[in-house]
mmCIF file of C-alpha atoms and ligand atoms in Angstrom:
data_model
loop_
_atom_site.group_PDB
_atom_site.id
_atom_site.type_symbol
_atom_site.label_atom_id
_atom_site.label_comp_id
_atom_site.label_asym_id
_atom_site.label_seq_id
_atom_site.Cartn_x
_atom_site.Cartn_y
_atom_site.Cartn_z
ATOM 1 C CA MET A 1480 -300.328 23.160 51.374
ATOM 2 C CA SER A 1481 -299.795 26.395 53.093
ATOM 3 C CA VAL A 1482 -299.989 29.836 51.566
ATOM 4 C CA THR A 1483 -296.762 32.033 51.769
ATOM 5 C CA ASN A 1484 -296.905 35.111 53.939
ATOM 6 C CA ALA A 1485 -298.325 38.331 52.214
ATOM 7 C CA PRO A 1486 -295.476 40.693 51.297
ATOM 8 C CA LYS A 1487 -294.850 43.162 54.189
ATOM 9 C CA GLU A 1488 -293.998 46.005 51.806
ATOM 10 C CA LEU A 1489 -297.536 46.004 50.515
ATOM 11 C CA PHE A 1490 -298.898 46.911 53.929
ATOM 12 C CA LYS A 1491 -297.057 50.367 53.693
ATOM 13 C CA PRO A 1492 -299.211 53.271 52.467
ATOM 14 C CA LEU A 1493 -298.465 54.401 48.977
ATOM 15 C CA GLN A 1494 -296.368 57.530 49.068
ATOM 16 C CA LEU A 1495 -295.176 59.507 46.028
ATOM 17 C CA PRO A 1496 -293.427 62.758 45.633
ATOM 18 C CA LEU A 1497 -294.922 65.545 43.717
ATOM 19 C CA ARG A 1498 -291.904 65.780 41.298
ATOM 20 C CA ILE A 1499 -291.516 68.554 38.713
ATOM 21 C CA LEU A 1500 -290.835 66.545 35.560
ATOM 22 C CA THR A 1501 -288.540 68.729 33.523
ATOM 23 C CA GLY A 1502 -286.505 65.912 32.052
ATOM 24 C CA PRO A 1503 -287.174 64.520 28.377
ATOM 25 C CA GLY A 1504 -290.478 63.039 29.504
ATOM 26 C CA PRO A 1505 -292.832 61.986 30.917
ATOM 27 C CA SER A 1506 -293.993 65.552 31.645
ATOM 28 C CA ASN A 1507 -296.385 66.392 34.483
ATOM 29 C CA CYS A 1508 -300.138 65.984 33.825
ATOM 30 C CA SER A 1509 -302.418 68.858 34.151
ATOM 31 C CA GLN A 1510 -305.015 68.997 36.944
ATOM 32 C CA ARG A 1511 -307.741 68.332 34.514
ATOM 33 C CA VAL A 1512 -305.969 65.191 33.250
ATOM 34 C CA LEU A 1513 -305.339 64.016 36.843
ATOM 35 C CA ASP A 1514 -309.116 64.678 37.700
ATOM 36 C CA ALA A 1515 -310.078 62.377 34.669
ATOM 37 C CA LEU A 1516 -307.705 59.664 35.773
ATOM 38 C CA LYS A 1517 -309.560 59.369 39.063
ATOM 39 C CA GLN A 1518 -312.799 58.450 37.458
ATOM 40 C CA GLN A 1519 -314.086 54.781 37.838
ATOM 41 C CA VAL A 1520 -313.130 52.310 35.174
ATOM 42 C CA LEU A 1521 -315.613 51.419 32.361
ATOM 43 C CA GLY A 1522 -315.629 48.530 29.996
ATOM 44 C CA HIS A 1523 -313.687 48.541 26.728
ATOM 45 C CA LEU A 1524 -316.947 48.256 24.605
ATOM 46 C CA HIS A 1525 -319.078 50.366 26.696
ATOM 47 C CA PRO A 1526 -320.708 53.076 24.528
ATOM 48 C CA GLU A 1527 -319.198 55.926 26.745
ATOM 49 C CA ILE A 1528 -315.679 54.619 26.105
ATOM 50 C CA LEU A 1529 -316.422 54.158 22.413
ATOM 51 C CA GLN A 1530 -317.570 57.888 22.202
ATOM 52 C CA LEU A 1531 -314.292 58.947 24.024
ATOM 53 C CA MET A 1532 -312.364 56.928 21.503
ATOM 54 C CA ASP A 1533 -314.009 58.856 18.689
ATOM 55 C CA ASP A 1534 -313.328 62.131 20.533
ATOM 56 C CA ILE A 1535 -309.587 61.102 20.688
ATOM 57 C CA LYS A 1536 -309.491 60.299 16.994
ATOM 58 C CA ALA A 1537 -310.817 63.824 16.140
ATOM 59 C CA GLY A 1538 -308.326 65.301 18.549
ATOM 60 C CA LEU A 1539 -305.459 63.339 17.013
ATOM 61 C CA ARG A 1540 -306.417 64.232 13.432
ATOM 62 C CA TYR A 1541 -306.166 67.893 14.534
ATOM 63 C CA ALA A 1542 -302.925 67.423 16.380
ATOM 64 C CA PHE A 1543 -301.349 65.512 13.526
ATOM 65 C CA GLN A 1544 -303.000 67.833 10.969
ATOM 66 C CA THR A 1545 -304.360 64.946 8.957
ATOM 67 C CA VAL A 1546 -307.662 63.532 7.633
ATOM 68 C CA ASN A 1547 -306.310 59.981 7.819
ATOM 69 C CA ARG A 1548 -309.124 57.670 8.728
ATOM 70 C CA LEU A 1549 -306.707 55.230 10.270
ATOM 71 C CA THR A 1550 -305.888 57.359 13.345
ATOM 72 C CA LEU A 1551 -305.989 55.848 16.803
ATOM 73 C CA ALA A 1552 -303.874 55.223 19.956
ATOM 74 C CA VAL A 1553 -302.280 51.916 20.817
ATOM 75 C CA SER A 1554 -302.376 50.577 24.345
ATOM 76 C CA ALA A 1555 -298.763 50.828 25.014
ATOM 77 C CA SER A 1556 -295.766 53.002 25.146
ATOM 78 C CA ALA A 1557 -294.361 54.976 22.244
ATOM 79 C CA HIS A 1558 -291.646 52.396 21.901
ATOM 80 C CA VAL A 1559 -294.397 49.926 20.813
ATOM 81 C CA ALA A 1560 -295.775 52.521 18.349
ATOM 82 C CA MET A 1561 -292.430 52.553 16.819
ATOM 83 C CA GLU A 1562 -292.450 48.782 16.436
ATOM 84 C CA ALA A 1563 -296.049 48.902 15.281
ATOM 85 C CA ALA A 1564 -295.366 51.637 12.648
ATOM 86 C CA ILE A 1565 -292.607 49.649 11.121
ATOM 87 C CA GLY A 1566 -294.057 46.098 11.420
ATOM 88 C CA ASN A 1567 -297.404 47.140 10.010
ATOM 89 C CA VAL A 1568 -296.246 48.672 6.793
ATOM 90 C CA LEU A 1569 -293.253 46.344 6.226
ATOM 91 C CA GLU A 1570 -292.832 42.658 5.988
ATOM 92 C CA ARG A 1571 -289.887 40.283 6.443
ATOM 93 C CA ASP A 1572 -287.137 40.855 3.865
ATOM 94 C CA GLU A 1573 -288.406 44.254 2.889
ATOM 95 C CA LYS A 1574 -285.986 47.232 3.231
ATOM 96 C CA LEU A 1575 -286.172 49.994 5.748
ATOM 97 C CA LEU A 1576 -283.954 53.061 5.423
ATOM 98 C CA VAL A 1577 -283.251 54.434 8.801
ATOM 99 C CA VAL A 1578 -281.844 57.994 9.305
ATOM 100 C CA LYS A 1579 -279.229 57.340 12.030
ATOM 101 C CA ALA A 1580 -279.079 60.620 13.845
ATOM 102 C CA GLY A 1581 -279.231 59.517 17.489
ATOM 103 C CA LEU A 1582 -280.774 56.835 19.700
ATOM 104 C CA TRP A 1583 -284.218 56.593 17.973
ATOM 105 C CA GLY A 1584 -282.771 55.573 14.655
ATOM 106 C CA GLU A 1585 -280.904 52.898 16.489
ATOM 107 C CA ARG A 1586 -283.923 51.635 18.183
ATOM 108 C CA ALA A 1587 -285.996 51.578 15.083
ATOM 109 C CA ALA A 1588 -283.285 49.540 13.378
ATOM 110 C CA ASP A 1589 -283.189 47.043 16.110
ATOM 111 C CA MET A 1590 -286.898 46.650 16.174
ATOM 112 C CA ALA A 1591 -286.972 46.199 12.396
ATOM 113 C CA GLN A 1592 -284.193 43.663 12.422
ATOM 114 C CA ARG A 1593 -285.775 41.681 14.994
ATOM 115 C CA ILE A 1594 -288.828 40.970 12.791
ATOM 116 C CA GLY A 1595 -286.750 40.209 9.725
ATOM 117 C CA ILE A 1596 -286.761 43.502 8.037
ATOM 118 C CA HIS A 1597 -283.554 44.454 6.166
ATOM 119 C CA VAL A 1598 -282.085 47.707 7.430
ATOM 120 C CA ASP A 1599 -279.932 50.247 5.656
ATOM 121 C CA PHE A 1600 -278.693 53.496 7.283
ATOM 122 C CA PHE A 1601 -278.530 57.089 6.207
ATOM 123 C CA HIS A 1602 -275.688 58.167 8.601
ATOM 124 C CA VAL A 1603 -275.941 61.736 9.547
ATOM 125 C CA GLU A 1604 -274.032 63.862 12.034
ATOM 126 C CA PRO A 1605 -275.821 63.860 15.379
ATOM 127 C CA GLY A 1606 -277.153 67.214 16.299
ATOM 128 C CA VAL A 1607 -277.127 68.540 12.706
ATOM 129 C CA ALA A 1608 -280.213 68.616 10.413
ATOM 130 C CA PHE A 1609 -279.596 66.674 7.188
ATOM 131 C CA LYS A 1610 -280.143 68.234 3.825
ATOM 132 C CA LEU A 1611 -282.901 67.224 1.466
ATOM 133 C CA GLU A 1612 -280.410 66.564 -1.452
ATOM 134 C CA ASP A 1613 -278.448 64.167 0.816
ATOM 135 C CA PHE A 1614 -281.650 62.409 1.963
ATOM 136 C CA GLU A 1615 -282.770 62.019 -1.718
ATOM 137 C CA GLU A 1616 -279.370 60.571 -2.616
ATOM 138 C CA ALA A 1617 -279.755 57.918 0.182
ATOM 139 C CA VAL A 1618 -283.350 57.000 -0.817
ATOM 140 C CA LYS A 1619 -282.354 56.628 -4.477
ATOM 141 C CA ARG A 1620 -279.273 54.609 -3.542
ATOM 142 C CA HIS A 1621 -280.977 52.152 -1.152
ATOM 143 C CA ARG A 1622 -284.500 52.114 -2.675
ATOM 144 C CA PRO A 1623 -286.284 51.046 0.537
ATOM 145 C CA ALA A 1624 -289.999 50.185 1.050
ATOM 146 C CA ALA A 1625 -290.060 52.783 3.821
ATOM 147 C CA VAL A 1626 -287.834 55.380 5.544
ATOM 148 C CA PHE A 1627 -287.738 56.113 9.264
ATOM 149 C CA VAL A 1628 -287.016 59.559 10.548
ATOM 150 C CA ALA A 1629 -287.280 61.190 13.891
ATOM 151 C CA HIS A 1630 -288.692 64.663 13.690
ATOM 152 C CA SER A 1631 -287.692 65.053 17.390
ATOM 153 C CA GLU A 1632 -284.555 63.318 17.964
ATOM 154 C CA SER A 1633 -284.671 63.732 21.828
ATOM 155 C CA SER A 1634 -281.359 62.157 22.384
ATOM 156 C CA THR A 1635 -279.537 65.072 20.729
ATOM 157 C CA CYS A 1636 -282.407 67.481 21.046
ATOM 158 C CA LEU A 1637 -282.573 68.226 17.326
ATOM 159 C CA VAL A 1638 -285.712 68.994 15.426
ATOM 160 C CA GLN A 1639 -285.320 67.672 11.875
ATOM 161 C CA PRO A 1640 -287.257 69.555 9.313
ATOM 162 C CA VAL A 1641 -289.723 67.033 7.617
ATOM 163 C CA GLU A 1642 -291.157 69.235 4.981
ATOM 164 C CA GLY A 1643 -290.125 67.755 1.528
ATOM 165 C CA LEU A 1644 -289.227 64.274 2.781
ATOM 166 C CA GLY A 1645 -292.560 62.809 1.805
ATOM 167 C CA GLU A 1646 -292.270 63.964 -1.730
ATOM 168 C CA ILE A 1647 -288.831 62.418 -2.055
ATOM 169 C CA CYS A 1648 -289.996 59.104 -0.554
ATOM 170 C CA HIS A 1649 -293.026 58.901 -2.762
ATOM 171 C CA LYS A 1650 -290.908 59.571 -5.876
ATOM 172 C CA TYR A 1651 -288.928 56.379 -5.116
ATOM 173 C CA ASP A 1652 -292.073 54.292 -4.028
ATOM 174 C CA ALA A 1653 -291.082 54.418 -0.288
ATOM 175 C CA LEU A 1654 -293.383 55.285 2.697
ATOM 176 C CA LEU A 1655 -292.303 57.837 5.191
ATOM 177 C CA ILE A 1656 -292.430 56.969 8.862
ATOM 178 C CA VAL A 1657 -291.906 59.910 11.306
ATOM 179 C CA ASP A 1658 -291.411 59.814 15.104
ATOM 180 C CA THR A 1659 -292.882 62.958 16.722
ATOM 181 C CA VAL A 1660 -292.775 61.611 20.274
ATOM 182 C CA ALA A 1661 -291.231 64.772 21.709
ATOM 183 C CA SER A 1662 -292.417 67.374 19.331
ATOM 184 C CA LEU A 1663 -296.101 67.070 18.492
ATOM 185 C CA GLY A 1664 -298.109 70.053 19.846
ATOM 186 C CA ALA A 1665 -294.913 72.035 20.315
ATOM 187 C CA GLU A 1666 -293.277 72.170 16.817
ATOM 188 C CA PRO A 1667 -295.393 72.808 13.822
ATOM 189 C CA PHE A 1668 -296.225 69.520 12.078
ATOM 190 C CA PHE A 1669 -298.415 68.809 9.071
ATOM 191 C CA ALA A 1670 -298.807 65.124 8.380
ATOM 192 C CA ASP A 1671 -300.894 65.392 5.194
ATOM 193 C CA ALA A 1672 -299.215 68.446 3.691
ATOM 194 C CA TRP A 1673 -295.772 66.881 4.313
ATOM 195 C CA GLY A 1674 -296.700 63.539 2.911
ATOM 196 C CA VAL A 1675 -296.084 61.608 6.043
ATOM 197 C CA ASP A 1676 -297.400 58.032 5.825
ATOM 198 C CA VAL A 1677 -297.006 56.802 9.381
ATOM 199 C CA VAL A 1678 -296.653 59.154 12.406
ATOM 200 C CA TYR A 1679 -296.780 58.530 16.100
ATOM 201 C CA THR A 1680 -296.315 60.753 19.175
ATOM 202 C CA GLY A 1681 -296.003 60.347 22.884
ATOM 203 C CA SER A 1682 -299.014 61.014 25.158
ATOM 204 C CA GLN A 1683 -296.749 61.896 28.006
ATOM 205 C CA LYS A 1684 -294.790 64.660 26.535
ATOM 206 C CA VAL A 1685 -296.372 67.827 25.153
ATOM 207 C CA LEU A 1686 -299.831 66.353 25.436
ATOM 208 C CA GLY A 1687 -299.385 65.807 29.145
ATOM 209 C CA ALA A 1688 -301.435 62.501 29.454
ATOM 210 C CA PRO A 1689 -299.751 59.515 31.157
ATOM 211 C CA PRO A 1690 -297.666 57.047 29.075
ATOM 212 C CA GLY A 1691 -299.190 53.791 27.975
ATOM 213 C CA ILE A 1692 -301.640 55.073 25.200
ATOM 214 C CA THR A 1693 -299.711 56.120 22.101
ATOM 215 C CA PRO A 1694 -301.335 58.182 19.186
ATOM 216 C CA MET A 1695 -300.691 56.929 15.667
ATOM 217 C CA SER A 1696 -301.893 57.770 12.202
ATOM 218 C CA PHE A 1697 -301.590 55.979 8.931
ATOM 219 C CA SER A 1698 -302.029 57.574 5.416
ATOM 220 C CA PRO A 1699 -304.265 55.984 2.708
ATOM 221 C CA LEU A 1700 -300.870 54.861 1.052
ATOM 222 C CA ALA A 1701 -299.805 53.201 4.256
ATOM 223 C CA GLU A 1702 -303.233 51.682 4.730
ATOM 224 C CA LYS A 1703 -303.096 50.238 1.141
ATOM 225 C CA LYS A 1704 -299.649 48.779 1.950
ATOM 226 C CA ILE A 1705 -301.015 47.133 5.092
ATOM 227 C CA ARG A 1706 -303.991 45.723 3.110
ATOM 228 C CA SER A 1707 -301.671 44.192 0.505
ATOM 229 C CA ARG A 1708 -299.521 42.305 3.039
ATOM 230 C CA LYS A 1709 -298.729 38.689 2.157
ATOM 231 C CA THR A 1710 -298.182 37.799 5.725
ATOM 232 C CA PRO A 1711 -299.971 38.764 8.934
ATOM 233 C CA VAL A 1712 -298.492 41.524 11.099
ATOM 234 C CA HIS A 1713 -295.886 39.948 13.447
ATOM 235 C CA SER A 1714 -297.950 40.882 16.590
ATOM 236 C CA PHE A 1715 -301.636 40.344 17.045
ATOM 237 C CA ASN A 1716 -301.546 43.171 19.582
ATOM 238 C CA TRP A 1717 -300.362 45.793 17.204
ATOM 239 C CA ASP A 1718 -302.163 44.670 14.099
ATOM 240 C CA MET A 1719 -303.624 47.748 12.518
ATOM 241 C CA THR A 1720 -306.484 45.916 10.700
ATOM 242 C CA TRP A 1721 -307.738 44.621 14.077
ATOM 243 C CA LEU A 1722 -307.003 47.941 15.966
ATOM 244 C CA GLY A 1723 -308.531 50.062 13.170
ATOM 245 C CA ARG A 1724 -311.714 48.085 13.367
ATOM 246 C CA TYR A 1725 -311.793 48.377 17.199
ATOM 247 C CA TRP A 1726 -311.239 52.203 16.876
ATOM 248 C CA ASN A 1727 -313.947 52.318 14.169
ATOM 249 C CA CYS A 1728 -311.713 53.764 11.513
ATOM 250 C CA PHE A 1729 -312.849 51.951 8.436
ATOM 251 C CA GLU A 1730 -316.184 53.636 7.788
ATOM 252 C CA ALA A 1731 -318.611 51.598 5.838
ATOM 253 C CA GLU A 1732 -316.106 48.624 5.748
ATOM 254 C CA ASN A 1733 -315.614 48.674 9.498
ATOM 255 C CA GLY A 1734 -318.358 46.331 10.616
ATOM 256 C CA PRO A 1735 -319.128 46.007 14.425
ATOM 257 C CA ARG A 1736 -316.253 47.055 16.627
ATOM 258 C CA PRO A 1737 -314.601 43.769 17.659
ATOM 259 C CA TYR A 1738 -313.209 42.723 21.078
ATOM 260 C CA HIS A 1739 -309.411 43.002 20.348
ATOM 261 C CA HIS A 1740 -307.976 43.833 23.855
ATOM 262 C CA THR A 1741 -309.198 45.565 27.072
ATOM 263 C CA ILE A 1742 -308.213 49.141 26.621
ATOM 264 C CA SER A 1743 -307.397 51.120 29.789
ATOM 265 C CA ALA A 1744 -310.516 53.210 30.240
ATOM 266 C CA THR A 1745 -308.430 55.391 32.601
ATOM 267 C CA LEU A 1746 -305.867 56.158 30.005
ATOM 268 C CA VAL A 1747 -308.612 56.833 27.449
ATOM 269 C CA TYR A 1748 -310.123 59.574 29.932
ATOM 270 C CA GLY A 1749 -306.547 61.111 30.366
ATOM 271 C CA LEU A 1750 -305.850 61.282 26.767
ATOM 272 C CA ARG A 1751 -309.238 62.591 25.831
ATOM 273 C CA GLU A 1752 -308.820 65.483 28.378
ATOM 274 C CA ALA A 1753 -305.263 66.148 27.242
ATOM 275 C CA LEU A 1754 -306.450 66.465 23.708
ATOM 276 C CA ALA A 1755 -309.414 68.696 24.836
ATOM 277 C CA LEU A 1756 -306.994 71.061 26.439
ATOM 278 C CA LEU A 1757 -304.866 71.191 23.261
ATOM 279 C CA ALA A 1758 -308.046 71.921 21.188
ATOM 280 C CA GLU A 1759 -309.055 74.618 23.611
ATOM 281 C CA GLU A 1760 -305.559 76.184 23.535
ATOM 282 C CA GLY A 1761 -305.248 75.832 19.875
ATOM 283 C CA LEU A 1762 -302.321 74.228 17.993
ATOM 284 C CA GLU A 1763 -300.724 77.350 16.839
ATOM 285 C CA ALA A 1764 -300.938 78.894 20.363
ATOM 286 C CA SER A 1765 -299.309 75.866 21.836
ATOM 287 C CA TRP A 1766 -296.516 75.970 19.166
ATOM 288 C CA ALA A 1767 -296.029 79.672 19.979
ATOM 289 C CA ARG A 1768 -295.994 79.079 23.699
ATOM 290 C CA HIS A 1769 -293.403 76.326 23.515
ATOM 291 C CA HIS A 1770 -291.212 78.444 21.199
ATOM 292 C CA ALA A 1771 -291.481 81.482 23.473
ATOM 293 C CA VAL A 1772 -290.438 79.442 26.454
ATOM 294 C CA LYS A 1773 -287.526 77.919 24.503
ATOM 295 C CA ALA A 1774 -286.390 81.286 23.556
ATOM 296 C CA LYS A 1775 -286.458 82.593 27.092
ATOM 297 C CA PHE A 1776 -284.641 79.533 28.307
ATOM 298 C CA HIS A 1777 -282.005 79.513 25.666
ATOM 299 C CA GLU A 1778 -281.343 83.239 25.852
ATOM 300 C CA ALA A 1779 -280.705 82.849 29.634
ATOM 301 C CA LEU A 1780 -278.493 79.802 29.129
ATOM 302 C CA ALA A 1781 -276.421 81.607 26.523
ATOM 303 C CA LYS A 1782 -276.089 84.686 28.762
ATOM 304 C CA ARG A 1783 -274.686 82.482 31.511
ATOM 305 C CA GLY A 1784 -272.124 80.946 29.138
ATOM 306 C CA TYR A 1785 -273.725 77.518 28.603
ATOM 307 C CA GLY A 1786 -273.190 75.755 25.237
ATOM 308 C CA PHE A 1787 -275.762 73.635 23.384
ATOM 309 C CA TYR A 1788 -275.195 70.160 21.649
ATOM 310 C CA VAL A 1789 -277.155 71.410 18.667
ATOM 311 C CA GLU A 1790 -275.255 74.403 17.252
ATOM 312 C CA GLN A 1791 -277.945 75.780 15.021
ATOM 313 C CA PRO A 1792 -280.416 77.682 17.031
ATOM 314 C CA ARG A 1793 -283.252 76.934 14.548
ATOM 315 C CA HIS A 1794 -282.690 73.207 14.720
ATOM 316 C CA ARG A 1795 -282.954 73.154 18.577
ATOM 317 C CA LEU A 1796 -286.066 71.318 19.678
ATOM 318 C CA ALA A 1797 -288.576 73.536 21.370
ATOM 319 C CA THR A 1798 -289.338 70.856 24.075
ATOM 320 C CA VAL A 1799 -286.227 69.314 25.206
ATOM 321 C CA SER A 1800 -282.651 71.083 25.309
ATOM 322 C CA SER A 1801 -279.313 69.293 25.361
ATOM 323 C CA ILE A 1802 -276.994 71.612 27.447
ATOM 324 C CA LEU A 1803 -273.275 70.827 27.332
ATOM 325 C CA LEU A 1804 -271.846 69.948 30.655
ATOM 326 C CA PRO A 1805 -269.489 72.672 32.058
ATOM 327 C CA ALA A 1806 -266.037 71.480 32.579
ATOM 328 C CA GLY A 1807 -265.560 69.653 35.835
ATOM 329 C CA VAL A 1808 -269.183 68.871 36.273
ATOM 330 C CA ASP A 1809 -270.580 65.354 36.115
ATOM 331 C CA ALA A 1810 -274.146 64.756 35.011
ATOM 332 C CA PRO A 1811 -275.076 62.341 37.901
ATOM 333 C CA SER A 1812 -274.092 64.886 40.646
ATOM 334 C CA LEU A 1813 -275.914 67.734 38.960
ATOM 335 C CA ILE A 1814 -278.981 65.568 38.455
ATOM 336 C CA ALA A 1815 -278.963 64.372 42.084
ATOM 337 C CA PHE A 1816 -278.655 68.002 43.370
ATOM 338 C CA ALA A 1817 -281.549 69.217 41.292
ATOM 339 C CA LYS A 1818 -283.669 66.327 42.518
ATOM 340 C CA ASP A 1819 -282.746 66.614 46.121
ATOM 341 C CA ARG A 1820 -282.700 70.487 46.502
ATOM 342 C CA TYR A 1821 -285.413 71.425 44.065
ATOM 343 C CA ASN A 1822 -287.464 68.290 43.408
ATOM 344 C CA VAL A 1823 -286.741 69.060 39.696
ATOM 345 C CA GLU A 1824 -286.009 66.415 37.200
ATOM 346 C CA ILE A 1825 -283.016 66.980 34.949
ATOM 347 C CA SER A 1826 -281.775 64.138 32.812
ATOM 348 C CA GLY A 1827 -278.448 63.002 31.468
ATOM 349 C CA GLY A 1828 -277.550 62.546 27.814
ATOM 350 C CA LEU A 1829 -278.685 59.561 25.823
ATOM 351 C CA GLY A 1830 -276.901 57.786 22.902
ATOM 352 C CA PRO A 1831 -274.540 60.123 21.352
ATOM 353 C CA THR A 1832 -274.935 62.751 24.006
ATOM 354 C CA ALA A 1833 -274.384 60.402 27.018
ATOM 355 C CA GLY A 1834 -271.898 61.905 29.411
ATOM 356 C CA LYS A 1835 -271.654 65.197 27.355
ATOM 357 C CA VAL A 1836 -274.898 67.033 28.190
ATOM 358 C CA VAL A 1837 -277.835 67.343 30.670
ATOM 359 C CA ARG A 1838 -281.184 67.471 29.003
ATOM 360 C CA ILE A 1839 -283.987 69.680 30.245
ATOM 361 C CA GLY A 1840 -287.513 69.451 29.009
ATOM 362 C CA LEU A 1841 -290.086 72.221 29.183
ATOM 363 C CA MET A 1842 -293.264 70.884 27.600
ATOM 364 C CA GLY A 1843 -297.015 70.647 28.142
ATOM 365 C CA VAL A 1844 -297.965 72.213 31.435
ATOM 366 C CA ASN A 1845 -294.343 72.720 32.254
ATOM 367 C CA ALA A 1846 -293.765 75.094 29.264
ATOM 368 C CA THR A 1847 -294.064 78.295 31.341
ATOM 369 C CA PRO A 1848 -291.746 81.189 32.085
ATOM 370 C CA GLY A 1849 -291.929 80.141 35.669
ATOM 371 C CA HIS A 1850 -290.595 76.731 35.033
ATOM 372 C CA VAL A 1851 -287.813 78.356 33.053
ATOM 373 C CA ASP A 1852 -286.810 80.345 36.108
ATOM 374 C CA LEU A 1853 -287.009 77.174 38.308
ATOM 375 C CA VAL A 1854 -284.889 74.979 36.195
ATOM 376 C CA LEU A 1855 -282.278 77.741 35.617
ATOM 377 C CA ARG A 1856 -281.979 78.074 39.411
ATOM 378 C CA ALA A 1857 -281.681 74.363 39.862
ATOM 379 C CA LEU A 1858 -279.047 74.204 37.120
ATOM 380 C CA GLU A 1859 -276.933 77.191 38.252
ATOM 381 C CA GLU A 1860 -276.903 76.187 41.815
ATOM 382 C CA GLY A 1861 -276.262 72.489 40.907
ATOM 383 C CA VAL A 1862 -273.294 73.505 38.812
ATOM 384 C CA LYS A 1863 -271.838 75.672 41.507
ATOM 385 C CA HIS A 1864 -272.339 72.916 44.036
ATOM 386 C CA VAL A 1865 -270.598 70.233 42.059
ATOM 387 C CA LYS A 1866 -267.760 72.578 41.116
ATOM 388 C CA ASP A 1867 -267.288 73.783 44.863
ATOM 389 C CA ARG A 1868 -267.468 70.163 46.008
ATOM 390 C CA THR A 1869 -264.777 69.032 43.441
ATOM 391 C CA ILE A 1870 -262.535 71.895 44.441
ATOM 392 C CA SER A 1871 -262.872 71.127 48.208
ATOM 393 C CA SER A 1872 -262.204 67.412 47.732
ATOM 394 C CA ALA A 1873 -259.096 68.177 45.382
HETATM 395 C C1 GLV B 3109 -286.930 59.739 26.045
HETATM 396 O O1 GLV B 3109 -287.751 59.948 25.284
HETATM 397 C C2 GLV B 3109 -285.634 60.432 26.038
HETATM 398 O O2 GLV B 3109 -285.413 61.189 25.178
HETATM 399 O O3 GLV B 3109 -284.942 60.159 27.115
#
């Protein structure tokens, strides 16, 4: 038997652009994170890696503002954390109430239904924060075992206030699951004080690590629910009793850290350094920096006559902005112009905002006044270019 030829494309040197990632994520990594990613791989049970995992747990407890012992990172994207959040605390035929405010609620519902969980929706107007009394009414009517809410609905660029939701959920014996993928580190968030039972975030947004290692945290109530399951978690890979033991979360009950999977040492280095940077800057300083950048960006946009999908300024996410497309400007042409002329990423709408907006993200190392000026220039020139082209081809 003869071996087929080696693929020619693999003989070309690896060449990548240095793109400025100002879409909804991933965001650029800091130089310190990039330096960490260059280090040699270590084994998944080597003491140095286990120590870094402990550092990460401490950093995540700080970032989430929690003392939850079951705090760790899953070896996968934030989509998997969404699935793991739902699939660990709920079993087949239990009820999940999903706040449907944009794409993330739809994704959560899809994932839950695939594992046999019954989904009810609390329909809210996309881009508008819902009120506590309407939320309570929905929880009272549906009596779910858990509720899913996106703190940062990055498809519309709304930040949904979470304070008060935990209390309502607990009053009706439901757990509260919150997606903070595009907000943690930029928007104030207090997992314990707000009664959040399961929370996850993206490593690749404000934190500025690569995607593929996703922070999560489970409250004692969520842990109790997991421990009282009648059936095993649908996926071995995302089973928190296994992962919690690997991450040494269970104190005296933990026992030796088992071999569960081969964690990416490289991603552990990256996330550890990203969290070290957050700790050095300080959470409040990071919140303030992101809010100051948003204020500068939004003021400049308003001055130039741009509109926002989220009308209420206080409910506009600090990290990603959904800017209404000016008449006669199509998103793909604008996005292509920004990439080709400025090497700047601008993204289109998603879910309810598809075709209506462009989304620009200024987070992590890209949350600076200089980046505001850069994306404004790319946007302004891009809009002019697309309009001029439309006129000349008419
Ligand atoms: C991804 O997180 C997005 O909002 O596009």
